[in-house]
Structure formats: structure tokens, C-alpha cells
Tab-separated table of C-alpha atoms and ligand atoms in Angstrom:
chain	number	residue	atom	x	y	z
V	597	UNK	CA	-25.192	13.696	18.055
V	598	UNK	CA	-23.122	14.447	14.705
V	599	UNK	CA	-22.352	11.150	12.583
V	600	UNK	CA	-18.681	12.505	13.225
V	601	UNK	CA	-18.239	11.534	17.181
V	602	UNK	CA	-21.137	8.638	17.108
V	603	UNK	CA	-18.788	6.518	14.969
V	604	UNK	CA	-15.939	4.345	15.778
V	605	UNK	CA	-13.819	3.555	12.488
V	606	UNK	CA	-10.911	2.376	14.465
V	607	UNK	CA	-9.311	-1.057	13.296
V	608	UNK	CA	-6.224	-3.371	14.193
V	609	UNK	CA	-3.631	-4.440	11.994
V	610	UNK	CA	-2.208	-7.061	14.229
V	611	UNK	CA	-0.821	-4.720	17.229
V	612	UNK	CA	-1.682	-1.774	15.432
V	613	UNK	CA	-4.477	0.484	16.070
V	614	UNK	CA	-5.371	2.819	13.226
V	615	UNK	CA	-7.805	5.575	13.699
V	616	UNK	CA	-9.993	4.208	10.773
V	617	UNK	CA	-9.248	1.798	7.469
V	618	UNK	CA	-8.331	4.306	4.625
V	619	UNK	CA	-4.382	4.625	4.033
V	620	UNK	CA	-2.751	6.588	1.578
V	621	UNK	CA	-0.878	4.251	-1.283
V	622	UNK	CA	3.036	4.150	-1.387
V	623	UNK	CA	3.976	6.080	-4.783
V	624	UNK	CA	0.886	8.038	-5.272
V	625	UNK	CA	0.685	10.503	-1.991
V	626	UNK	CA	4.811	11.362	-2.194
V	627	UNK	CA	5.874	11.826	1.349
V	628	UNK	CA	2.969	12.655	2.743
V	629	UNK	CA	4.365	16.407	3.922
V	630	UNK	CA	3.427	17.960	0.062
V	631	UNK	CA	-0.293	16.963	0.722
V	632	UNK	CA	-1.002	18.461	3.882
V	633	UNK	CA	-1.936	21.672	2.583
V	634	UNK	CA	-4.571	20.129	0.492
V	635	UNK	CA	-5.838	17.066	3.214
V	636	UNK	CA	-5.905	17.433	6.483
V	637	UNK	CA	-3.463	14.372	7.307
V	638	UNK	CA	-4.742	13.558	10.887
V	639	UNK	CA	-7.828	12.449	9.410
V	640	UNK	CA	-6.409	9.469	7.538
V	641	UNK	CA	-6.197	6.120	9.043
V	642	UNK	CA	-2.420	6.049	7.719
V	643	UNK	CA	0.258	7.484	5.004
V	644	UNK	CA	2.160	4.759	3.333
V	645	UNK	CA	5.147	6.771	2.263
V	646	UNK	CA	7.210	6.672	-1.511
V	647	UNK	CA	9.341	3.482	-1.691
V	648	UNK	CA	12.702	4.147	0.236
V	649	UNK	CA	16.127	2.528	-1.014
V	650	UNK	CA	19.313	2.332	0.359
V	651	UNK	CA	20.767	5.024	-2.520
V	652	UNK	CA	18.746	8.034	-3.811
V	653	UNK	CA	17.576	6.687	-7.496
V	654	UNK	CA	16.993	9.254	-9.935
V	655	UNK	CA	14.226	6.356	-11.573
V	656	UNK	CA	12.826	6.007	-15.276
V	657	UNK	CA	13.154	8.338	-18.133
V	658	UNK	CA	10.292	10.505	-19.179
V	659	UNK	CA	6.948	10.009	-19.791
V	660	UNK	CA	6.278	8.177	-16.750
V	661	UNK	CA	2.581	8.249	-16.540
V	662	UNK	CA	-0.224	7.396	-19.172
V	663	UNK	CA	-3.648	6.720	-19.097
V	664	UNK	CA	-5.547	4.263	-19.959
V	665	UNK	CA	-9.106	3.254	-20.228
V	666	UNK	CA	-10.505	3.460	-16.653
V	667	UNK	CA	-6.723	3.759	-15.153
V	668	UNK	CA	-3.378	4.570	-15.379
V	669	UNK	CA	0.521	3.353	-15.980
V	670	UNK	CA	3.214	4.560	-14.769
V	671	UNK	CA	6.880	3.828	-15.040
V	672	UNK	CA	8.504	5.924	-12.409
V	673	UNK	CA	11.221	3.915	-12.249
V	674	UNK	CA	11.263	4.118	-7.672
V	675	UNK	CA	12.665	7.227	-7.724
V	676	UNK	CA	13.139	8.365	-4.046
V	677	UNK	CA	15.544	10.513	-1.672
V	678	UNK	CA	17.040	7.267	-0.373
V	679	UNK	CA	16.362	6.708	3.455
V	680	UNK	CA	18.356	8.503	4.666
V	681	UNK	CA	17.510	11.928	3.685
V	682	UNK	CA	13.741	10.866	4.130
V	683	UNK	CA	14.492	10.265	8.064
V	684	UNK	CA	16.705	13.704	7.910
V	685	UNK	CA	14.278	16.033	5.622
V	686	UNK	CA	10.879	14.094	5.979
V	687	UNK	CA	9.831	12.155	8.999
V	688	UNK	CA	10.667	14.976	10.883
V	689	UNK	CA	7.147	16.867	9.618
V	690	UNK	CA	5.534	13.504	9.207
V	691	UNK	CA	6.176	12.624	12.885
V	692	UNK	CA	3.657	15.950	14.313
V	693	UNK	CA	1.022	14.158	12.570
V	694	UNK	CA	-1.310	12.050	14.378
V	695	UNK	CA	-1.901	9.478	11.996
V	696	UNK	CA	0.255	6.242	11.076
V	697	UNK	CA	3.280	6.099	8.888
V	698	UNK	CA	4.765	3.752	7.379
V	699	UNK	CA	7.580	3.004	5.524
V	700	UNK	CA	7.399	1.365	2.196
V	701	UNK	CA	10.701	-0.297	1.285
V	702	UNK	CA	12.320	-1.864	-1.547
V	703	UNK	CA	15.881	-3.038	-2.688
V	704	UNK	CA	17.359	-5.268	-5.820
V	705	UNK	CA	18.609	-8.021	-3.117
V	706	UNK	CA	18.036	-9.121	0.565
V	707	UNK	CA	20.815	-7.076	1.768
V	708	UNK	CA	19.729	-3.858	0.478
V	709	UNK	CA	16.112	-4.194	1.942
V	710	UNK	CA	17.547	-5.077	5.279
V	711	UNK	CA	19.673	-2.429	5.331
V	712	UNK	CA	17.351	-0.054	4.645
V	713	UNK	CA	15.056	-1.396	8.019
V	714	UNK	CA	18.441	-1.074	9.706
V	715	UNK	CA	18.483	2.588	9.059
V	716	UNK	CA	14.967	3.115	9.786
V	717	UNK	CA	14.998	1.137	13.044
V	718	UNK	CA	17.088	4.183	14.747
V	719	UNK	CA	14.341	6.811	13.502
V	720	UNK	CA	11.314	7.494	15.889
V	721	UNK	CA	7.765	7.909	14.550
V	722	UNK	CA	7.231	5.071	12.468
V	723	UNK	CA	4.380	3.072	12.870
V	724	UNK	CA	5.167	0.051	10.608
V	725	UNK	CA	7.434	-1.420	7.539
V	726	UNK	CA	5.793	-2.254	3.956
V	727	UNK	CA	8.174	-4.295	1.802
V	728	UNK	CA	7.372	-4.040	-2.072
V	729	UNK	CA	8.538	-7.546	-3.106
V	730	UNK	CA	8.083	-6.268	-6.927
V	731	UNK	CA	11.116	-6.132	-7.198
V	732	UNK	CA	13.698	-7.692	-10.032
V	733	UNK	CA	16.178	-9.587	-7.780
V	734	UNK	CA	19.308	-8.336	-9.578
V	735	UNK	CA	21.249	-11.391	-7.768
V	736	UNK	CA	18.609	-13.608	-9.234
V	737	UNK	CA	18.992	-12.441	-13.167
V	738	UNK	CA	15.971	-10.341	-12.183
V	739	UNK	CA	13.646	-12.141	-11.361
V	740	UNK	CA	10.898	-10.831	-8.987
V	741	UNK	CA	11.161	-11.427	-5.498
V	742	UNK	CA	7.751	-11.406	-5.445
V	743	UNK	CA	6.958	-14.773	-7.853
V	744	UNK	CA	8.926	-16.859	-6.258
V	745	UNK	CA	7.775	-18.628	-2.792
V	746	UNK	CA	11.586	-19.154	-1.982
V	747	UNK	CA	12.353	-15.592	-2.482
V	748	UNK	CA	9.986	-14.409	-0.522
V	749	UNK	CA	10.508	-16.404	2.490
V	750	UNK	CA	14.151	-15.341	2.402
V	751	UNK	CA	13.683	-11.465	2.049
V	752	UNK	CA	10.440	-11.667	4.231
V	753	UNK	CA	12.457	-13.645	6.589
V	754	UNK	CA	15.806	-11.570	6.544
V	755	UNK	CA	13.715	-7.763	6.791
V	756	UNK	CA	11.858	-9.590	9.987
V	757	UNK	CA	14.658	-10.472	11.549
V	758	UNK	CA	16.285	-6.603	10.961
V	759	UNK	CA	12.712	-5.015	11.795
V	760	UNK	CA	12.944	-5.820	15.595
V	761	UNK	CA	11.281	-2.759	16.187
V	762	UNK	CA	7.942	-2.620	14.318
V	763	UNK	CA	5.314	-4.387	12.682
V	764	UNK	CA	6.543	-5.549	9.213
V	765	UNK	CA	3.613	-5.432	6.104
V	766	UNK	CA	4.493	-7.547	2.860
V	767	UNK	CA	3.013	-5.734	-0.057
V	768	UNK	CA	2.489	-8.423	-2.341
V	769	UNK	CA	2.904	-8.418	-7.008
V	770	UNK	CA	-0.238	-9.352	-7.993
V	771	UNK	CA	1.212	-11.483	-10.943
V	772	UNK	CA	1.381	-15.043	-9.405
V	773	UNK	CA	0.074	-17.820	-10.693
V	774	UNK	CA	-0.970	-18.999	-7.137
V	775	UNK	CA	-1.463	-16.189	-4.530
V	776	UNK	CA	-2.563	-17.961	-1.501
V	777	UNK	CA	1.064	-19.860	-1.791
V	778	UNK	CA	2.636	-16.771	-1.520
V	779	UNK	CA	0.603	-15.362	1.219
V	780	UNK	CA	1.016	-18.055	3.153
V	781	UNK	CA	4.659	-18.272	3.119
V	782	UNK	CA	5.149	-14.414	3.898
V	783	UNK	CA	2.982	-15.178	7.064
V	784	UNK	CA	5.024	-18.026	8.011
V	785	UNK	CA	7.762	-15.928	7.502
V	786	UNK	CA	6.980	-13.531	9.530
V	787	UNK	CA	4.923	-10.589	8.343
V	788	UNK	CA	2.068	-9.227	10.311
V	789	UNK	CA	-0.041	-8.396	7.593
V	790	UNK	CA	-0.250	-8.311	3.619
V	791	UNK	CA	-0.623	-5.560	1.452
V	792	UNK	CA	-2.806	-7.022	-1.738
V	793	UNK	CA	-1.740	-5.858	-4.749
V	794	UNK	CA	1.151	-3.849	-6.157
V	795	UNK	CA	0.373	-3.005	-10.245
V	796	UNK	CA	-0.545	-5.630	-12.639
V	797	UNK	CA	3.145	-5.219	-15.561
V	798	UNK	CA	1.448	-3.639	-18.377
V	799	UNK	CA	1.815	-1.611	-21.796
V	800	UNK	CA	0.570	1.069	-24.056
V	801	UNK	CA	1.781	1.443	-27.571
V	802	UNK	CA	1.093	5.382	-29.678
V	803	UNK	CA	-0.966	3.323	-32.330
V	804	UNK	CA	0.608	5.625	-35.339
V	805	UNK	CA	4.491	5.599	-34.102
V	806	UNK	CA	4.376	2.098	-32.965
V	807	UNK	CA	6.453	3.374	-29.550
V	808	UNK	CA	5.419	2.997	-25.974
V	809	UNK	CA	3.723	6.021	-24.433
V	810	UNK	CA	6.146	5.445	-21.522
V	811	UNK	CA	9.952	6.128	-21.528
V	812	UNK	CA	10.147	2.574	-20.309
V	813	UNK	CA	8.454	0.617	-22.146
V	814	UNK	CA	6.665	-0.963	-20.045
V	815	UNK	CA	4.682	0.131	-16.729
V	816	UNK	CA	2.235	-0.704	-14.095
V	817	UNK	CA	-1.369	-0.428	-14.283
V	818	UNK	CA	-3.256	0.862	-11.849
V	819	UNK	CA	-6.751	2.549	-11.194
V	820	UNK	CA	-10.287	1.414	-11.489
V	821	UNK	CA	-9.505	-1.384	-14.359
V	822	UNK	CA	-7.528	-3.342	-11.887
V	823	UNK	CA	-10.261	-2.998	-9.019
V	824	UNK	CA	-12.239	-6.723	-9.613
V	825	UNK	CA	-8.895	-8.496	-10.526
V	826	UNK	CA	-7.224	-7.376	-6.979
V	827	UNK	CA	-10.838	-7.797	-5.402
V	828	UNK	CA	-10.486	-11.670	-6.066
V	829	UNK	CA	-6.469	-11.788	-4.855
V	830	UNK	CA	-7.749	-10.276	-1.832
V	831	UNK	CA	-9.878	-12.769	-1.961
V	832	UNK	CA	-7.973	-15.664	-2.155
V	833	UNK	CA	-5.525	-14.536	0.276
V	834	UNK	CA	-8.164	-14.207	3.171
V	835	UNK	CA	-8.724	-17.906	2.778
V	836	UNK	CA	-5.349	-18.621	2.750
V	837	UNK	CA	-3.761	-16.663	5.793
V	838	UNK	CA	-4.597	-15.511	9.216
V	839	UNK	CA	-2.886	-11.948	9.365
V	840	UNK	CA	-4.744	-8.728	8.620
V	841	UNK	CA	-5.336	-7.662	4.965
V	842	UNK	CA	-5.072	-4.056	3.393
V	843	UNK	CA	-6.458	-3.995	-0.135
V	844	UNK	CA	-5.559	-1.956	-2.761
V	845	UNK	CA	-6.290	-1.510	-6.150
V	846	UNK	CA	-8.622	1.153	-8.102
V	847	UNK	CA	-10.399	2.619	-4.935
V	848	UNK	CA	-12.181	5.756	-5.383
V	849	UNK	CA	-15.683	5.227	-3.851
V	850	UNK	CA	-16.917	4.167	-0.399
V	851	UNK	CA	-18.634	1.466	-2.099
V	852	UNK	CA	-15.220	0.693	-3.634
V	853	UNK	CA	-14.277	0.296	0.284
V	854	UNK	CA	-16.734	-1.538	1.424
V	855	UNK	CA	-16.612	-4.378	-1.365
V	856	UNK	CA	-13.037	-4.653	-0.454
V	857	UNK	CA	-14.230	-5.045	3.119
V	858	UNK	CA	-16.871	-7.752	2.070
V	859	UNK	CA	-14.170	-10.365	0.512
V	860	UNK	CA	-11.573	-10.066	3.706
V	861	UNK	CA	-9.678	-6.857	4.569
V	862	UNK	CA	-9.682	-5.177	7.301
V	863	UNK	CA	-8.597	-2.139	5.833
V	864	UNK	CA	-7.497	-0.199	2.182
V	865	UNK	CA	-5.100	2.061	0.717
V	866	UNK	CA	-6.077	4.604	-2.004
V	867	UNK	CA	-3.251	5.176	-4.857
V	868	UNK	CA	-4.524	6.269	-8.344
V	869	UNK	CA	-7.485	8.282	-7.468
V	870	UNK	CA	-5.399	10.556	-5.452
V	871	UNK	CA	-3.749	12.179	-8.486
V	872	UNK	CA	-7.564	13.331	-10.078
V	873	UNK	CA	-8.553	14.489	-6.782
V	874	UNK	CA	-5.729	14.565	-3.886
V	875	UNK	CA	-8.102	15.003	-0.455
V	876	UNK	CA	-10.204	11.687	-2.029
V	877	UNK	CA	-8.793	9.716	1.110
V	878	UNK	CA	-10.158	12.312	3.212
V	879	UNK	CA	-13.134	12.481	1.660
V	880	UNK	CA	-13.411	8.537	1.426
V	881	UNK	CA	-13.151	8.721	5.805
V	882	UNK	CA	-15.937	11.118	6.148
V	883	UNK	CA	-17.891	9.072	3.206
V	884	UNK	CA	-17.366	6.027	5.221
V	885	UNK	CA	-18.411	7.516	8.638
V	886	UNK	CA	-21.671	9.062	6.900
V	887	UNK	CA	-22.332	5.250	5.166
V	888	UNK	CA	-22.231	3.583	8.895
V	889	UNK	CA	-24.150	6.090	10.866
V	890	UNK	CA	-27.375	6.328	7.719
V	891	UNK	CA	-26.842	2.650	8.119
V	892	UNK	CA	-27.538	2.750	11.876
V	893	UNK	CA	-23.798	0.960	12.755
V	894	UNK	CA	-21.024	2.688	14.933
V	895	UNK	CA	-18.241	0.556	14.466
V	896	UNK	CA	-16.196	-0.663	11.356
V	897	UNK	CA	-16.666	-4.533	12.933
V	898	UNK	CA	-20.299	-4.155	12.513
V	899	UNK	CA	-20.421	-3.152	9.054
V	900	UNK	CA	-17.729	-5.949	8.220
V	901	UNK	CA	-19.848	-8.673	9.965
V	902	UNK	CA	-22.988	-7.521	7.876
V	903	UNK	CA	-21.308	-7.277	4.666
V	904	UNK	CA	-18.759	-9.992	4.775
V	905	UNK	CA	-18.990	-12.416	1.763
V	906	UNK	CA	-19.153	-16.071	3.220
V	907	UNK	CA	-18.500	-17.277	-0.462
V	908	UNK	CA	-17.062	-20.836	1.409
N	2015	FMN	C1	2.825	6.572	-9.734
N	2015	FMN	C2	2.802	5.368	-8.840
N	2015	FMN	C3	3.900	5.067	-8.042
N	2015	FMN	C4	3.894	3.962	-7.192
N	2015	FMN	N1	4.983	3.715	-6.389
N	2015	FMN	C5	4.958	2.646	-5.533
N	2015	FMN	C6	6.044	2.397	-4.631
N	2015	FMN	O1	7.024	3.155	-4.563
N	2015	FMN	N2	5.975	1.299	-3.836
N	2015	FMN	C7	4.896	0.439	-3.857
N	2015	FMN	O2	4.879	-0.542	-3.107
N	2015	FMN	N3	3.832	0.678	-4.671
N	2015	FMN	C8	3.835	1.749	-5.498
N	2015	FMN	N4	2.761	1.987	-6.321
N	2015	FMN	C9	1.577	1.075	-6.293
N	2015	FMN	C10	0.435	1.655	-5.466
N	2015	FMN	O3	0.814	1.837	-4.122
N	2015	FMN	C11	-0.814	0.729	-5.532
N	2015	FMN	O4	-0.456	-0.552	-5.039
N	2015	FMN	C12	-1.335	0.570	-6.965
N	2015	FMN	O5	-1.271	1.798	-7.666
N	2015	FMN	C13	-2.786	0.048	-6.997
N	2015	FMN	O6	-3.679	0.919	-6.338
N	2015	FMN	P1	-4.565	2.037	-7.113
N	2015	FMN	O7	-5.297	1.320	-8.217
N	2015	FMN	O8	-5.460	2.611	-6.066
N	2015	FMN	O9	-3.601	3.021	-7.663
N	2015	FMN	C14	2.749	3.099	-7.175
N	2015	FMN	C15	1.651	3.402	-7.989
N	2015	FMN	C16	1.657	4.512	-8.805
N	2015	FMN	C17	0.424	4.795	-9.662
């Protein structure tokens, strides 16, 4: 027997079944469609697609990506197609997959988000809704939907009651001063699981023109910097919530996975490491698979109840 078919990396989010816990990141893996020559899709647990908005949005002016020590910022500003051209062009190729999509949506008020569900909810082959709260709520003088508990249980309220359809996923901002607040009012308002994090707001200045490095100004960092900061939100929202958790933040190593594992998800996404090396997802599955069989455990349950952190 091949470590391949002896393991089981299958694991629920809520209702849903994915075929094992590594998802693409929204932003980082386009689509999904321009990847598939280089991955072979129907090995990931999951694509989380490019944030969708009502309008196509052209996003931020160039440079949009810079590194930094041990990560990354980028300011791409949420440039997308717009939803409607991604259920016309794209979900058509996405749909012969066999793995999970799901939509990642955004808007700059409650209206726009739940519109864009509304469009969705016609389209078949979706597996679930993300909502990036990290948003500026333009209604609100821009601030984030995301900091604010009332905010949240209004636009995670108003997308669940459009989303009649599907599972809906909250992906939360990682700057709030109390995260397990937050978490806890997105479950009571109705998501099914949490996305933990989004970017941490961040800059990088050219030291000897005193600019940013980004046509923006200011971007979101992302990579392996962020990895122990996210590692504790995830963290804190286990304690705080019953609903499934998918971390994400600087994964590019099974061990990356399974520490994520040990402090309360049930399963990741991979964003920044896809852009040095875009099958790493793939590669992260047949990592894990290889990790539990050595290990002498067949499902991803097992390896969860040996490893999880009881920190109390
Ligand atoms: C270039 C880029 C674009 C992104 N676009 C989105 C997006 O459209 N929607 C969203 O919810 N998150 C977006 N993200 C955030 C990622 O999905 C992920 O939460 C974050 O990068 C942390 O994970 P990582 O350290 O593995 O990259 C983007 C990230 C990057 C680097």
C-alpha cells in the first residue's frame, strides 16, 4: 500500500466536505483556471478565488508588490472582472474541477456585498462564500467593516440572509484590538466558519527617496513574517467560537500546517508562497499525506488529536 490511497485527509467545514485541508488563498492563485497548467487543481482541498465586486475595478496604481524581510506587500488595490464576467468567463472551467470553490467577496457597503451573493446564488458550482470584511465602509467615512463588532454583524448578517444557497465563510482583518469579540459576533451572525487572517496594513519606504515602494502608499503584509502573529489570532478565535477555522498567514511548510492545526483549525489556505513556487499547495497535500502515513496515522482527525495544543 502507497502512502497515497492509505490516507484519509478529508475534513468538514461545517456541511462541507473537502478532499483534504490545504486551500488556495483569495488574491494570490487568480482564478484558479491560469494555474492549472502548472498544479494539478483536483488535488487541492479547495481554490478560494480573487475577490469579486459588484463592478470590474481596475485597482491600485503601480508597483503593487514589494518585498520585505521574510514576506511581502502588496497594494493591488481588488482589482477583479466583477462577478459577473467571473460566472460568464471563469466558473465555467473552474466548475470541471473536482475540488471546492469558493467565492471570495467584497464591497464598500452592505448592499454591494449582498448583491454580489445575489448574483452568485444563480451560478452552479460553487461550493461556498468568503466575505473579506477588510474593507473601508465608504458609508461609514471608511472605516473597516472588519473593526467594528456592529459592522460586522450587519454585513455578516445581511450576506447570510442573501446566501440562502451555500455555506457563508467570514474572512476576518487581523487588526482588532479584541479578536475573539469579533469572531464571536460573525458566528452569531451567521457564518459557518472563519477565515483567520486577511494582511496585517503595513509600509515600506525607498530609504534614499523617502517614497513608498508601493504606488499606494501603503499595503498589506503577508508571508512568513506574519505566520506567529496570525498563529495566536487563530488562536484566540478557537477559544472563542464553535464554527470551523481555516488559517492563513505565511504557510509554506507542512510543519507550517500542522502548527496551524495544533492551536485550532481544521484546515489552511496558502497565499504568499504561491507566487515563489505556484504548485506549493500541491506539493504541501502530498507533504502532508507523506507526514501522516511515516507517522503511522490515516486520517487528518488523528494527527489533530495528537498535536492539538490544550494551552487552557
Ligand atoms: C497579492 C495579494 C492579493 C490578495 N487579495 C485578496 C483578496 O482579493 N481577498 C482576500 O480576502 N484576501 C486577499 N489577500 C490575502 C490573502 O488571501 C491571505 O489572507 C494573506 O496573504 C495571508 O496569507 P499568506 O501569508 O499565506 O500570503 C491577498 C494577498 C495577496 C498577497
Amino acid at each position: 500500500m502507497t502512502s497515497a490511497n492509505a490516507v484519509d485527509l478529508s475534513v468538514h467545514i461545517g456541511a462541507v466536505r473537502l478532499r483534504n485541508p490545504i486551500l488556495a488563498a483569495s488574491g494570490t492563485f487568480g482564478y484558479g483556471v491560469e494555474f492549472a497548467q502548472l498544479v494539478d487543481l483536483n488535488r487541492l482541498g479547495g481554490i478560494v478565488v480573487k475577490g469579486l465586486s459588484r463592478e470590474p475595478m481596475e485597482g491600485a496604481p503601480a508597483p503593487r508588490l514589494c518585498e520585505t524581510p521574510a514576506g511581502m506587500l502588496n497594494a493591488v488595490g481588488l482589482q477583479n472582472i466583477g462577478v459577473r464576467a467571473f460566472v460568464l468567463e471563469k466558473l465555467p472551467i473552474l466548475r470541471k474541477y473536482d475540488t471546492a470553490i469558493i467565492a471570495n467577496v467584497f464591497g464598500y457597503c452592505v448592499e454591494d456585498y449582498v448583491e454580489v451573493i445575489r448574483i452568485l446564488e444563480d451560478a452552479e458550482g460553487l461550493t461556498a462564500y468568503e466575505l473579506n470584511i477588510s474593507c473601508p465602509n465608504v458609508k461609514r467615512g471608511g472605516l473597516q467593516f472588519g473593526g467594528d463588532p456592529g459592522l460586522v454583524a450587519e454585513v455578516v448578517g445581511a450576506a447570510r440572509k442573501a446566501a440562502t444557497k451555500r455555506p457563508l465563510w467570514v474572512k476576518l482583518s487581523p487588526l482588532v484590538a479584541d479578536i475573539g469579540l469579533i469572531a464571536r459576533t460573525a458566528e452569531e451572525a451567521g457564518a459557518n466558519a472563519l477565515t483567520v487572517a486577511n494582511t496585517y496594513p503595513a509600509m515600506a519606504i525607498d530609504p534614499w527617496t523617502g517614497k513608498s515602494c508601493l504606488g499606494n502608499q501603503t499595503g498589506g503584509l503577508s508571508g512568513p513574517s506574519i505566520k506567529p502573529i496570525t498563529l495566536r489570532l487563530v488562536w484566540e478565535t478557537y477559544k472563542a467560537i464553535k464554527i470551523p477555522i481555516l488559517g492563513v498567514g505565511g504557510i509554506e511548510t507542512v510543519e507550517d500546517v500542522l502548527q496551524y492545526l495544533a492551536v485550532g483549525a481544521t484546515a489552511v489556505q496558502v497565499g504568499t508562497a504561491s507566487f515563489t513556487d505556484p504548485a506549493v499547495s500541491q506539493g504541501l497535500v502530498e507533504g502532508l499525506e507523506r507526514a501522516l502515513f511515516r507517522a503511522k496515522m490515516f486520517t487528518v482527525n488523528e494527527i489533530r488529536g495528537k498535536i492539538f495544543a490544550d494551552f487552557g
